[in-house]
Short mmCIF file of C-alpha atoms in Angstrom, two decimals:
data_model
loop_
_atom_site.label_atom_id
_atom_site.label_comp_id
_atom_site.label_asym_id
_atom_site.label_seq_id
_atom_site.Cartn_x
_atom_site.Cartn_y
_atom_site.Cartn_z
CA MET A 1 51.91 103.10 -12.52
CA GLY A 2 51.55 102.00 -15.80
CA GLU A 3 51.66 98.17 -16.97
CA GLN A 4 55.78 96.95 -16.82
CA GLU A 5 55.66 99.29 -13.61
CA LEU A 6 52.94 96.50 -11.94
CA PHE A 7 53.94 93.84 -13.22
CA THR A 8 57.99 94.45 -11.41
CA LEU A 9 56.03 95.67 -8.74
CA ILE A 10 53.74 91.86 -8.24
CA VAL A 11 57.05 90.02 -9.07
CA ALA A 12 58.82 92.25 -6.37
CA ILE A 13 56.12 91.43 -3.73
CA THR A 14 55.85 87.91 -4.49
CA VAL A 15 60.32 87.46 -4.47
CA VAL A 16 59.82 89.09 -0.87
CA THR A 17 57.03 87.26 0.99
CA ILE A 18 58.56 83.79 -0.15
CA VAL A 19 62.27 85.59 0.99
CA GLY A 20 60.56 86.23 4.05
CA ARG A 21 58.59 84.07 4.84
CA THR A 22 61.56 81.76 5.15
CA VAL A 23 63.53 84.05 6.90
CA ALA A 24 61.22 83.87 9.28
CA LYS A 25 60.96 80.84 10.20
CA ARG A 26 64.52 80.65 10.27
CA LEU A 27 64.80 83.77 12.51
CA ASP A 28 61.41 82.15 14.31
CA VAL A 29 59.92 85.81 14.01
CA PRO A 30 57.23 86.84 13.41
CA ASP A 31 56.46 87.18 9.52
CA ALA A 32 55.19 90.92 9.48
CA ILE A 33 58.29 92.23 10.66
CA VAL A 34 60.31 90.44 7.68
CA LEU A 35 57.97 91.47 5.47
CA VAL A 36 58.28 94.88 6.13
CA VAL A 37 61.98 95.18 6.52
CA LEU A 38 62.07 93.60 3.05
CA GLY A 39 60.04 95.80 2.08
CA VAL A 40 62.07 98.96 3.09
CA LEU A 41 64.52 97.54 1.73
CA ALA A 42 63.38 96.31 -1.35
CA SER A 43 61.98 100.08 -2.04
CA LEU A 44 65.94 100.88 -2.52
CA ILE A 45 65.94 99.05 -5.57
CA PRO A 46 65.88 101.38 -8.27
CA GLN A 47 63.89 99.18 -10.86
CA VAL A 48 61.32 98.86 -7.99
CA PRO A 49 58.52 101.92 -8.70
CA ASN A 50 57.45 104.22 -6.36
CA ILE A 51 54.13 103.06 -4.55
CA GLU A 52 52.08 105.13 -3.11
CA LEU A 53 49.58 102.68 -1.51
CA SER A 54 45.70 104.15 -2.20
CA PRO A 55 43.58 104.60 1.44
CA ASN A 56 41.27 102.70 -0.29
CA LEU A 57 42.94 99.51 -1.88
CA VAL A 58 43.32 98.98 1.69
CA LEU A 59 39.96 100.13 3.38
CA LEU A 60 37.91 98.73 0.85
CA VAL A 61 39.94 95.71 -0.40
CA PHE A 62 41.72 94.35 2.04
CA LEU A 63 40.21 95.17 5.68
CA PRO A 64 37.12 93.71 5.13
CA PRO A 65 38.44 90.25 4.35
CA LEU A 66 40.73 90.43 7.34
CA VAL A 67 37.84 91.58 9.63
CA TYR A 68 35.44 88.94 9.19
CA ASN A 69 37.83 86.36 8.84
CA ALA A 70 39.40 87.31 12.97
CA ALA A 71 35.35 87.85 13.34
CA PHE A 72 34.12 84.27 11.72
CA PHE A 73 37.55 82.65 13.61
CA SER A 74 36.89 84.19 17.10
CA ALA A 75 36.83 81.46 20.07
CA PRO A 76 33.39 82.32 21.15
CA ARG A 77 33.27 81.24 24.82
CA GLU A 78 36.90 82.68 25.78
CA THR A 79 35.56 85.64 24.48
CA ARG A 80 32.20 86.14 26.18
CA GLU A 81 34.71 84.86 29.04
CA ASN A 82 36.77 88.20 27.97
CA ALA A 83 34.57 90.55 27.00
CA VAL A 84 35.65 92.89 29.80
CA PRO A 85 38.99 92.71 29.36
CA ILE A 86 38.57 93.25 26.05
CA THR A 87 36.01 95.66 25.92
CA ALA A 88 37.97 98.10 28.18
CA LEU A 89 40.38 97.74 26.32
CA ALA A 90 39.18 97.98 23.04
CA ILE A 91 37.66 101.33 24.14
CA GLY A 92 38.43 102.69 26.91
CA ALA A 93 41.89 102.10 26.48
CA THR A 94 41.60 103.11 22.47
CA ALA A 95 40.22 106.26 23.59
CA LEU A 96 42.86 106.83 25.99
CA THR A 97 45.23 106.33 23.64
CA ILE A 98 43.56 108.81 21.16
CA VAL A 99 43.51 111.87 24.20
CA ALA A 100 47.33 111.35 24.46
CA VAL A 101 48.36 111.02 21.06
CA ALA A 102 46.02 113.88 20.20
CA TRP A 103 46.90 116.27 23.54
CA VAL A 104 50.98 115.41 22.58
CA THR A 105 50.67 115.81 18.87
CA LYS A 106 49.28 119.26 20.29
CA LEU A 107 52.58 120.22 21.89
CA ILE A 108 54.48 118.72 18.87
CA LEU A 109 51.96 121.16 16.33
CA PRO A 110 50.45 123.51 17.61
CA ASP A 111 49.31 125.17 14.86
CA LEU A 112 47.63 122.21 13.51
CA PRO A 113 43.47 122.19 13.80
CA THR A 114 42.14 120.03 16.63
CA ALA A 115 39.89 118.29 14.33
CA ALA A 116 43.31 116.96 12.28
CA VAL A 117 45.34 116.46 15.64
CA LEU A 118 42.75 113.69 15.72
CA ALA A 119 42.54 112.30 13.19
CA PHE A 120 45.67 111.57 13.48
CA ALA A 121 45.37 110.29 17.28
CA ALA A 122 42.01 107.38 15.54
CA ALA A 123 44.71 106.53 13.49
CA VAL A 124 47.11 105.16 15.49
CA ALA A 125 45.12 104.35 18.01
CA PRO A 126 44.26 100.08 16.57
CA THR A 127 45.93 97.79 17.25
CA ASP A 128 47.11 94.55 14.94
CA ALA A 129 47.02 91.50 16.49
CA VAL A 130 48.95 89.70 13.33
CA ALA A 131 52.88 89.57 14.51
CA ALA A 132 51.43 89.61 18.08
CA THR A 133 49.76 86.25 17.87
CA SER A 134 51.91 84.87 15.49
CA VAL A 135 54.17 84.95 18.73
CA LEU A 136 51.99 84.21 21.65
CA SER A 137 50.83 80.72 19.63
CA ARG A 138 53.98 80.11 18.53
CA LEU A 139 55.01 80.22 22.20
CA GLY A 140 52.08 78.65 23.49
CA ALA A 141 51.67 81.33 25.55
CA PRO A 142 47.98 81.63 27.91
CA GLN A 143 44.82 81.45 25.32
CA ARG A 144 43.34 83.69 27.63
CA ILE A 145 46.05 86.21 26.06
CA VAL A 146 45.87 85.46 22.63
CA THR A 147 41.56 85.68 22.94
CA ILE A 148 42.26 89.11 24.58
CA VAL A 149 45.08 90.41 22.18
CA GLU A 150 42.27 89.10 19.50
CA GLY A 151 39.54 90.23 20.64
CA GLU A 152 40.67 93.64 21.66
CA SER A 153 42.16 94.33 18.22
CA LEU A 154 38.18 93.31 16.45
CA ILE A 155 37.07 96.51 18.10
CA ASN A 156 39.42 98.91 18.51
CA ASP A 157 39.65 99.00 14.50
CA ALA A 158 35.62 100.00 14.48
CA VAL A 159 36.56 102.06 17.68
CA ALA A 160 39.03 104.06 15.51
CA LEU A 161 37.31 104.43 12.54
CA THR A 162 34.13 105.19 14.63
CA ALA A 163 36.68 108.56 15.81
CA PHE A 164 38.56 108.99 13.07
CA GLY A 165 34.93 109.55 10.82
CA LEU A 166 33.58 111.94 13.02
CA ALA A 167 37.23 113.48 13.16
CA VAL A 168 37.34 114.32 8.75
CA GLU A 169 33.67 115.97 9.62
CA ALA A 170 34.80 117.97 12.11
CA MET A 171 36.80 118.94 9.38
CA ALA A 172 34.94 119.16 6.64
CA HIS A 173 32.48 121.82 8.44
CA PRO A 174 31.18 122.80 12.04
CA PHE A 175 31.15 120.40 14.44
CA THR A 176 28.73 120.98 17.54
CA PHE A 177 28.67 118.06 20.69
CA GLY A 178 25.82 117.20 20.64
CA HIS A 179 25.55 116.61 15.93
CA GLY A 180 29.37 114.02 17.02
CA VAL A 181 26.40 112.22 20.21
CA VAL A 182 24.12 112.07 17.23
CA ARG A 183 25.98 110.53 15.15
CA LEU A 184 28.36 108.41 17.31
CA VAL A 185 25.35 106.62 17.95
CA GLU A 186 24.05 106.06 14.46
CA VAL A 187 27.47 105.09 13.15
CA VAL A 188 27.48 102.29 15.77
CA ALA A 189 23.92 100.52 15.83
CA GLY A 190 23.42 101.30 12.18
CA GLY A 191 26.18 98.94 11.72
CA ILE A 192 25.64 96.50 13.82
CA GLY A 193 22.10 96.42 12.82
CA TYR A 194 23.47 96.02 9.73
CA GLY A 195 25.82 93.46 9.77
CA LEU A 196 22.93 91.15 11.96
CA VAL A 197 20.69 91.48 9.13
CA LEU A 198 23.55 91.01 6.63
CA ALA A 199 24.51 87.48 8.82
CA LEU A 200 20.79 86.00 8.75
CA VAL A 201 20.73 86.49 4.93
CA ILE A 202 23.48 85.05 4.89
CA GLY A 203 22.53 82.12 7.12
CA TRP A 204 20.32 81.07 5.06
CA VAL A 205 21.17 80.89 1.50
CA ARG A 206 24.51 79.33 2.88
CA ARG A 207 21.91 76.45 4.73
CA TYR A 208 21.21 75.96 0.38
CA ALA A 209 24.31 75.69 -0.70
CA ARG A 210 25.39 72.33 -0.87
CA ASP A 211 28.50 73.04 -3.60
CA PRO A 212 32.02 73.22 -1.92
CA SER A 213 32.46 75.35 -4.59
CA VAL A 214 28.98 77.54 -3.90
CA GLN A 215 30.09 77.77 -0.29
CA ILE A 216 33.78 79.52 -0.74
CA MET A 217 32.38 81.82 -3.12
CA ILE A 218 29.43 83.11 -0.91
CA SER A 219 32.67 83.71 1.77
CA VAL A 220 34.27 85.46 -0.50
CA VAL A 221 31.57 87.86 -0.25
CA THR A 222 29.65 87.80 2.05
CA PRO A 223 33.06 90.57 3.65
CA PHE A 224 32.22 93.31 1.08
CA LEU A 225 28.91 93.01 0.62
CA ALA A 226 28.97 93.52 4.81
CA TYR A 227 31.29 96.21 4.67
CA PHE A 228 30.34 98.58 1.48
CA PRO A 229 26.79 98.57 1.71
CA ALA A 230 27.11 100.02 5.38
CA GLU A 231 29.49 102.47 4.14
CA GLN A 232 27.32 103.75 1.40
CA LEU A 233 24.77 104.37 4.45
CA HIS A 234 27.37 106.60 7.18
CA VAL A 235 27.30 103.59 9.40
CA SER A 236 30.36 100.94 10.47
CA GLY A 237 31.82 99.17 7.72
CA VAL A 238 33.79 97.42 10.32
CA LEU A 239 31.26 96.67 12.89
CA ALA A 240 29.01 95.00 10.61
CA THR A 241 31.20 92.82 9.14
CA VAL A 242 32.86 92.05 12.85
CA VAL A 243 28.77 91.12 13.93
CA THR A 244 28.77 89.00 9.94
CA GLY A 245 31.47 87.06 11.09
CA VAL A 246 30.65 86.32 13.82
CA TYR A 247 27.34 85.49 13.79
CA LEU A 248 28.89 83.08 10.98
CA GLY A 249 31.53 81.70 12.43
CA THR A 250 29.75 80.53 15.88
CA ARG A 251 27.01 78.72 13.79
CA THR A 252 29.23 76.97 11.07
CA GLU A 253 29.00 73.56 11.83
CA GLY A 254 25.70 73.82 11.63
CA MET A 255 25.54 75.78 8.47
CA LEU A 256 28.32 73.44 6.16
CA GLN A 257 29.02 70.21 5.58
CA PRO A 258 32.12 68.95 6.61
CA ALA A 259 33.71 69.15 2.42
CA SER A 260 32.63 72.47 2.96
CA ARG A 261 34.45 73.36 6.31
CA VAL A 262 37.82 71.86 4.72
CA SER A 263 38.21 73.85 1.61
CA GLY A 264 36.96 76.81 2.71
CA ALA A 265 39.69 76.37 6.09
CA ILE A 266 41.27 75.95 3.08
CA PHE A 267 41.01 77.93 0.98
CA TRP A 268 40.43 81.45 3.35
CA ARG A 269 44.20 80.38 5.46
CA THR A 270 45.87 81.38 2.44
CA PHE A 271 44.00 84.48 1.01
CA VAL A 272 44.15 85.64 4.56
CA PHE A 273 48.01 84.70 4.04
CA LEU A 274 48.55 86.55 0.88
CA LEU A 275 46.79 89.78 1.91
CA GLU A 276 48.42 90.30 4.72
CA SER A 277 51.92 89.34 3.65
CA ALA A 278 50.76 91.58 0.86
CA LEU A 279 49.86 94.72 2.65
CA PHE A 280 53.27 94.30 4.85
CA VAL A 281 55.65 94.25 2.03
CA LEU A 282 52.73 98.11 0.80
CA LEU A 283 54.16 98.94 3.47
CA GLY A 284 57.25 98.88 4.33
CA LEU A 285 57.36 99.79 0.18
CA GLU A 286 56.16 102.24 0.59
CA LEU A 287 58.01 103.81 3.19
CA ARG A 288 59.87 105.54 0.25
CA THR A 289 57.42 107.45 -0.92
CA VAL A 290 56.42 109.15 2.76
CA VAL A 291 59.40 110.64 2.84
CA ASP A 292 59.81 111.97 0.16
CA HIS A 293 56.58 114.19 0.42
CA LEU A 294 57.95 115.33 3.66
CA SER A 295 58.33 119.10 4.17
CA GLY A 296 61.69 120.51 4.89
CA SER A 297 61.05 122.46 7.08
CA TYR A 298 62.11 119.70 8.80
CA SER A 299 65.54 118.82 10.43
CA VAL A 300 65.87 115.19 10.20
CA GLY A 301 66.65 115.29 14.65
CA TRP A 302 63.25 117.11 14.87
CA LEU A 303 61.30 114.46 12.80
CA ALA A 304 62.75 112.18 15.42
CA GLY A 305 61.79 113.29 17.97
CA ALA A 306 58.28 113.85 17.34
CA ALA A 307 58.73 110.19 16.54
CA ALA A 308 59.76 109.11 19.16
CA ALA A 309 57.68 111.39 21.07
CA GLU A 310 54.74 109.53 19.95
CA VAL A 311 55.30 106.10 19.83
CA ALA A 312 56.78 106.17 23.77
CA VAL A 313 53.38 108.23 24.65
CA ILE A 314 51.49 105.22 22.25
CA LEU A 315 53.17 102.60 24.71
CA ALA A 316 53.00 104.24 27.36
CA VAL A 317 48.88 104.22 26.87
CA ARG A 318 48.58 100.82 26.82
CA MET A 319 51.33 99.64 29.60
CA GLY A 320 49.96 102.06 31.52
CA TRP A 321 46.06 101.10 30.94
CA GLU A 322 46.88 97.55 31.45
CA LEU A 323 49.08 97.83 35.05
CA ILE A 324 47.05 100.76 36.35
CA PHE A 325 43.28 100.19 35.29
CA SER A 326 43.16 96.69 34.75
CA PRO A 327 42.53 95.91 38.26
CA LEU A 328 39.83 98.03 38.61
CA SER A 329 37.47 96.34 36.54
CA ARG A 330 36.21 94.55 39.91
CA PHE A 331 34.62 97.76 40.78
CA LEU A 332 32.35 97.12 37.17
CA PRO A 333 28.64 95.62 37.61
CA GLY A 334 29.04 91.51 36.82
CA ARG A 335 30.15 88.30 36.58
CA HIS A 336 34.30 88.55 36.16
CA SER A 337 36.04 87.65 38.80
CA ALA A 338 38.82 85.92 36.61
CA TYR A 339 40.21 89.02 35.13
CA VAL A 340 40.86 90.82 38.75
CA ARG A 341 42.90 87.76 39.39
CA ASN A 342 44.51 88.25 36.53
CA PRO A 343 48.19 88.12 37.04
CA TRP A 344 50.39 91.01 35.94
CA ARG A 345 52.98 88.33 34.05
CA GLN A 346 49.55 88.43 31.76
CA ARG A 347 49.34 91.89 31.57
CA ILE A 348 52.23 92.88 30.89
CA VAL A 349 51.99 90.27 27.67
CA ILE A 350 48.38 92.04 26.71
CA GLY A 351 50.79 95.34 27.21
CA TRP A 352 53.75 94.80 25.27
CA SER A 353 51.34 94.00 22.49
CA GLY A 354 50.25 96.17 21.34
CA MET A 355 51.48 96.59 17.50
CA ARG A 356 50.13 98.56 14.92
CA GLY A 357 49.61 97.64 11.14
CA ALA A 358 49.10 98.88 8.13
CA ILE A 359 45.25 100.00 8.45
CA SER A 360 47.26 102.46 11.04
CA LEU A 361 49.12 103.96 7.85
CA ALA A 362 46.03 103.62 5.27
CA ILE A 363 43.92 105.40 7.59
CA ALA A 364 46.41 108.31 8.56
CA LEU A 365 46.70 108.55 4.51
CA THR A 366 43.51 109.29 4.36
CA ILE A 367 43.74 112.62 6.49
CA PRO A 368 42.25 115.15 4.38
CA ALA A 369 43.86 118.36 3.12
CA MET A 370 42.26 120.33 3.86
CA ASP A 371 40.77 121.85 7.07
CA ARG A 372 37.65 123.91 6.15
CA GLY A 373 38.80 124.64 3.43
CA HIS A 374 42.16 125.67 4.10
CA ARG A 375 45.56 123.62 3.40
CA LEU A 376 46.49 121.48 5.67
CA THR A 377 50.19 121.47 5.08
CA GLU A 378 50.72 119.45 7.58
CA GLN A 379 49.50 116.12 5.69
CA PRO A 380 52.97 114.25 4.61
CA THR A 381 53.91 115.35 8.37
CA LEU A 382 51.44 112.91 10.09
CA VAL A 383 51.44 110.62 7.48
CA PHE A 384 55.14 109.70 8.17
CA LEU A 385 54.75 109.83 11.43
CA ALA A 386 51.77 107.93 11.14
CA ALA A 387 54.76 104.80 9.33
CA VAL A 388 56.65 105.03 12.79
CA VAL A 389 54.61 104.50 14.55
CA VAL A 390 53.91 101.61 12.95
CA MET A 391 57.49 100.75 12.28
CA ALA A 392 58.25 100.98 15.32
CA THR A 393 55.57 99.31 17.13
CA LEU A 394 55.77 95.99 14.69
CA ILE A 395 59.47 95.80 14.29
CA GLY A 396 60.51 96.89 18.66
CA ASN A 397 57.30 95.12 19.92
CA GLY A 398 57.02 91.99 17.82
CA LEU A 399 61.06 91.56 18.66
CA THR A 400 61.07 91.70 21.89
CA LEU A 401 57.64 89.93 22.24
CA ALA A 402 58.79 86.21 22.23
CA PRO A 403 61.95 87.09 24.62
CA LEU A 404 59.65 89.06 27.24
CA ILE A 405 56.98 86.23 27.24
CA ARG A 406 60.29 83.83 27.97
CA ALA A 407 61.52 85.99 30.43
CA ILE A 408 58.40 85.81 32.42
CA GLY A 409 57.47 82.41 32.53
CA LEU A 410 54.49 82.56 29.94
CA ALA A 411 56.19 79.75 27.29
CA GLU A 412 53.57 76.43 28.07
CA GLY A 413 54.24 75.71 23.41
CA GLU A 414 54.83 72.10 25.81
CA LYS A 415 51.33 72.33 28.34
CA GLN A 416 49.56 73.24 25.15
CA ARG A 417 50.64 70.18 23.26
CA ARG A 418 50.38 68.06 26.23
CA ARG A 419 46.58 69.83 26.20
CA GLU A 420 46.14 69.03 22.86
CA ALA A 421 46.87 65.19 22.43
CA SER A 422 44.93 64.56 26.04
CA ALA A 423 41.57 65.94 23.79
CA ARG A 424 42.46 63.95 21.04
CA MET A 425 43.00 60.81 23.15
CA LYS A 426 39.11 61.60 25.06
CA VAL A 427 37.43 62.06 21.02
CA THR A 428 39.08 58.97 20.19
CA GLU A 429 38.10 57.23 22.88
CA ALA A 430 35.16 57.34 22.23
CA GLY A 431 35.16 56.89 19.18
CA LEU A 432 36.41 53.37 19.30
CA ALA A 433 34.16 52.85 22.35
CA ARG A 434 30.90 53.64 19.73
CA LEU A 435 32.81 51.39 17.60
CA ASP A 436 32.56 48.77 20.72
CA GLN A 437 28.70 49.61 20.54
CA LEU A 438 28.10 48.73 17.18
CA ALA A 439 29.89 45.29 16.85
CA ALA A 440 28.80 44.30 20.05
CA ASN A 441 25.12 44.77 18.41
CA GLY A 442 25.68 43.04 15.26
CA GLU A 443 25.49 46.20 13.22
CA VAL A 444 29.06 45.79 12.18
CA ASP A 445 31.00 42.43 11.30
CA GLN A 446 34.15 41.73 13.13
CA ASP A 447 36.75 41.59 10.29
CA THR A 448 35.80 45.63 9.87
CA ALA A 449 34.87 46.15 13.19
CA SER A 450 38.77 44.96 14.08
CA LEU A 451 40.69 46.47 11.22
CA TYR A 452 39.02 50.80 12.65
CA ARG A 453 39.57 48.78 16.60
CA GLN A 454 43.34 48.49 15.51
CA LEU A 455 43.30 52.36 13.71
CA PHE A 456 42.04 53.28 16.65
CA GLU A 457 44.55 51.93 18.78
CA MET A 458 46.99 53.15 16.84
CA ARG A 459 46.03 56.67 17.20
CA LEU A 460 46.14 56.98 20.05
CA ASP A 461 49.46 55.17 20.91
CA ARG A 462 50.32 58.51 18.47
CA VAL A 463 48.65 60.81 20.98
CA ARG A 464 49.47 58.80 24.35
CA ALA A 465 53.43 59.53 23.14
CA ILE A 466 52.61 63.00 22.31
CA LEU A 467 55.02 62.30 19.51
CA ASP A 468 53.03 64.06 16.59
CA ASP A 469 50.20 66.17 15.77
CA ILE A 470 47.56 64.15 13.78
CA ASP A 471 45.06 65.67 11.57
CA ASP A 472 45.57 63.86 8.30
CA GLU A 473 45.91 60.68 10.05
CA THR A 474 42.95 58.48 7.95
CA GLY A 475 44.75 55.64 7.80
CA ASP A 476 46.65 52.91 5.36
CA GLY A 477 43.82 50.50 3.04
CA GLY A 478 40.14 51.35 4.05
CA PRO A 479 36.73 48.14 4.45
CA PRO A 480 34.32 48.65 1.79
CA ALA A 481 31.68 51.28 0.38
CA ASP A 482 29.37 49.85 2.42
CA THR A 483 30.57 50.85 5.47
CA HIS A 484 30.50 54.37 4.86
CA ALA A 485 27.29 54.61 7.50
CA PHE A 486 29.23 52.98 10.37
CA ARG A 487 31.96 55.08 9.86
CA ALA A 488 30.03 58.27 9.89
CA GLU A 489 28.43 56.82 13.22
CA LEU A 490 31.87 56.53 14.49
CA VAL A 491 32.93 60.04 13.43
CA GLU A 492 29.56 61.66 15.56
CA ALA A 493 30.80 60.14 18.17
CA GLU A 494 33.70 61.84 18.02
CA ARG A 495 32.44 64.75 17.68
CA VAL A 496 29.85 64.97 20.53
CA LYS A 497 32.45 64.22 22.75
CA LEU A 498 34.35 66.82 21.34
CA ALA A 499 31.45 69.45 21.88
CA GLU A 500 31.80 67.95 25.48
CA LEU A 501 34.89 69.45 26.52
CA TYR A 502 34.77 72.49 24.76
CA ASP A 503 31.17 72.64 26.16
CA ARG A 504 32.54 71.78 29.17
CA GLY A 505 35.91 74.28 29.72
CA LYS A 506 37.55 71.66 29.04
CA ILE A 507 39.29 72.95 25.53
CA SER A 508 39.90 75.79 24.05
CA ASP A 509 38.19 76.82 21.29
CA GLU A 510 41.75 76.21 18.93
CA ILE A 511 42.10 73.34 20.11
CA ARG A 512 38.27 71.91 19.13
CA ARG A 513 38.76 73.59 16.33
CA SER A 514 42.20 71.49 15.08
CA ILE A 515 40.03 68.43 16.14
CA SER A 516 36.94 69.45 15.08
CA HIS A 517 39.18 69.89 11.14
CA SER A 518 40.63 66.36 11.58
CA LEU A 519 37.01 64.94 11.90
CA ASP A 520 36.41 66.74 8.48
CA LEU A 521 39.28 65.35 6.51
CA GLN A 522 37.98 62.05 8.21
CA ASP A 523 34.42 63.08 7.12
CA ARG A 524 35.30 64.55 3.40
CA THR A 525 37.57 61.32 2.56
CA ARG A 526 34.66 58.65 3.60
CA ARG A 527 32.28 60.73 1.50
CA TYR A 528 35.02 60.42 -1.92
CA GLU A 529 35.43 57.14 -1.46
#
């Protein structure tokens, strides 16, 4: 691609992202859907160059930071509580999907080698939680559903990529079952081990890095340090990235200063938005290239029927898993009775949240063109089928998920806002109580105490009325600089109460992070005054 074409592509992606974001908010649909559709429409413009998305660009540039971000912000307590459904979906449902898709694909393309069939099945098996969780969070669906969908998406990427890697190895040379088991153990254990070692090293380094800018730079290079070397060692880079992200994410408040957390959160929110937007736009832009590479030996009707069969089996397997196999988890050892009582409505939403994303297409693009020395003529057909699966699930499931949630009565946006307001009220009351203690002990003069008491009361009035989010509420004006220590005491009291509410299971991790962000902003304001 020449410089002019590259510039045109960058401008097209930027324009589509801006327009897509605006349209998505107006239509109240996930950004990913609008971005993909606009990407497809943009690809029809003659001036826009044909896009051939390098698989390595996605797997080596986009995948590590996206996986790391999701792992870093995973909810530790909720994930532990839902370990059974997350593991069952990520491993069991993914494995069953691979088998079912491979069977259907073999029926459609009987001459296709088995290893290539398994490689394709592994490519379309993992889900992409971006579109689903945006809908779930916006509608206030039960936090448990969001946790399960996000947690599953983290692990099934590793499961699918591991299966894909083994299938590609089988396409290169003879592959025995015993060798496959050994390689599976090596890939999984090696990825987890390397990720844990790297997390310990990065955690030690971050404790001594005080500059927020340096902290952000470390956070940017961390996912690539986790993914690249692991892949070079022929172990799971995705698992290494997940382990590193989860370990550091659960310890971020002990490692980082508030200024670093605030700056890092803003940076990563923007960074991930740009990556996800560019990825979905590129997916739409590349569809024209995928179609151009198709062989002319198949009719439009045959391609449509084959794609419909693939989409149907993927949807059927996931929904069947949630409605039939999930209740059987009560027979598994361990304490997971909560999942057995998981209402059927929640299982339907989880089952319908299995959209595929650009990662599936990127994996499909890396299917080798050779199979044990013979040319794989059906490789473009497999890539086309993968693209249709991604588009069909992303647009079809994505557009119908919100109406489904509303229809079965799981939209709890107002309840979610009330829960957060209640938690904010308790945290603010804790700060107010500490203020009264400091004033009673004579550690704060009455004028300063009165000023801050009015500030806390104003916040309490806002939350009690559930009027607005008070993330940026730090008050107008402020007391003199010699009250910094006293203000730190108030913020610390609020942090203690927030941690207590979370540890007792009164609030979700999402609410904890939201209020913690508010406290970080207060602390940063105090430090910079």
